[in-house]
Coordinates of C-alpha atoms in Angstrom, one line a residue:
M1 CA -7.4 -2.6 12.6
S2 CA -5.7 -6.1 12.7
Q3 CA -8.4 -8.2 11.0
F4 CA -11.3 -7.9 8.4
E5 CA -14.5 -9.9 9.0
N6 CA -16.7 -11.6 6.5
V7 CA -14.6 -10.5 3.3
S8 CA -14.2 -12.1 -0.1
V9 CA -10.5 -12.7 -0.8
A10 CA -9.1 -13.2 -4.3
T11 CA -7.1 -16.5 -4.4
K12 CA -4.6 -15.2 -7.1
A13 CA -2.1 -12.7 -5.7
N14 CA -1.1 -9.4 -7.3
V15 CA 2.5 -9.8 -7.9
Y16 CA 4.4 -6.6 -8.8
F17 CA 8.2 -5.8 -9.5
D18 CA 9.3 -9.3 -9.9
G19 CA 7.8 -10.3 -6.5
T20 CA 9.1 -7.3 -4.5
C21 CA 5.4 -6.5 -3.7
V22 CA 2.7 -9.0 -3.3
S23 CA -0.8 -8.2 -2.2
Y24 CA -4.3 -9.8 -2.2
S25 CA -7.5 -8.1 -3.1
L26 CA -10.4 -7.9 -0.6
T27 CA -14.0 -7.0 -1.1
L28 CA -16.0 -6.1 2.2
P29 CA -19.7 -7.1 2.7
D30 CA -20.6 -3.4 1.5
G31 CA -18.6 -3.7 -1.7
T32 CA -15.7 -1.7 -0.7
K33 CA -12.5 -2.8 -2.1
K34 CA -9.1 -3.0 -0.3
S35 CA -5.8 -4.9 -0.8
V36 CA -3.4 -6.1 1.8
G37 CA 0.2 -6.9 1.1
V38 CA 4.0 -6.7 1.8
I39 CA 6.6 -4.8 0.1
Q40 CA 10.2 -5.9 0.5
P41 CA 13.0 -3.4 0.7
A42 CA 13.4 -1.5 -2.8
T43 CA 12.9 1.8 -4.4
L44 CA 9.8 1.8 -6.6
T45 CA 7.2 3.7 -8.3
F46 CA 3.5 2.9 -8.2
S47 CA 0.9 4.3 -10.4
T48 CA -2.7 4.8 -9.1
G49 CA -6.1 4.6 -10.8
A50 CA -8.4 5.5 -7.9
P51 CA -7.3 7.6 -5.0
E52 CA -5.7 5.5 -2.3
V53 CA -5.0 5.6 1.3
M54 CA -1.9 3.3 2.5
E55 CA -2.1 2.3 6.0
L56 CA 1.0 0.9 7.2
V57 CA 0.9 -1.9 9.6
E58 CA 4.6 -2.7 10.1
G59 CA 7.7 -1.4 8.5
E60 CA 9.2 1.8 7.2
C61 CA 9.3 3.9 4.1
A62 CA 10.2 7.0 2.5
V63 CA 7.4 8.2 0.3
T64 CA 7.6 11.2 -2.5
L65 CA 4.0 12.2 -3.3
P66 CA 2.8 14.0 -6.3
D67 CA 3.9 17.8 -6.3
E68 CA 6.5 16.9 -3.5
T69 CA 10.2 17.0 -4.0
E70 CA 11.4 15.6 -0.8
P71 CA 10.4 12.0 0.6
T72 CA 8.4 11.9 4.0
T73 CA 9.3 8.9 6.3
Y74 CA 6.3 6.8 7.3
R75 CA 6.2 3.8 9.9
G76 CA 3.9 1.3 11.0
G77 CA 0.6 2.7 12.6
E78 CA 0.8 5.7 10.1
S79 CA -0.9 6.4 6.8
F80 CA -0.5 8.6 3.8
S81 CA -2.9 9.3 0.9
V82 CA -2.3 9.3 -2.8
P83 CA -4.6 11.2 -5.4
G84 CA -6.1 9.1 -8.1
H85 CA -4.4 8.9 -11.6
S86 CA -1.0 9.7 -10.3
S87 CA 2.1 8.0 -9.2
F88 CA 4.4 8.1 -6.0
D89 CA 7.8 6.9 -5.2
I90 CA 8.5 4.7 -2.4
E91 CA 11.8 3.6 -0.8
V92 CA 11.0 0.6 1.5
V93 CA 13.6 0.6 4.3
Q94 CA 12.2 -2.1 6.3
T95 CA 9.8 -4.8 4.9
L96 CA 6.3 -3.1 4.9
H97 CA 3.1 -4.8 5.6
Y98 CA 0.2 -2.6 4.5
V99 CA -3.6 -2.1 3.8
C100 CA -4.6 -0.2 0.7
H101 CA -7.9 1.4 1.0
Y102 CA -9.3 2.5 -2.5
G103 CA -11.8 5.3 -3.3

């Protein structure tokens, strides 16, 4: 998907890790919440509240999910799922454009 129709967008960005990750929160007409953003090359740890599916639009990263010891490489066009109330490590190799689906 390259575009969302008829969405509400929060005008204030979510800025994490001193600007390394910047995203915007979206609400779809049915109330579904998502975020779209960019992560610059870095090695970071993210925590989740709700379960998430990270859909990669462009870029490349290596992700170590909970209960895994080795990272898996993901590229634009791929996605990975993260359980709620957990955390994951991500090494962004090439600037990552993503959509995060919650719930």
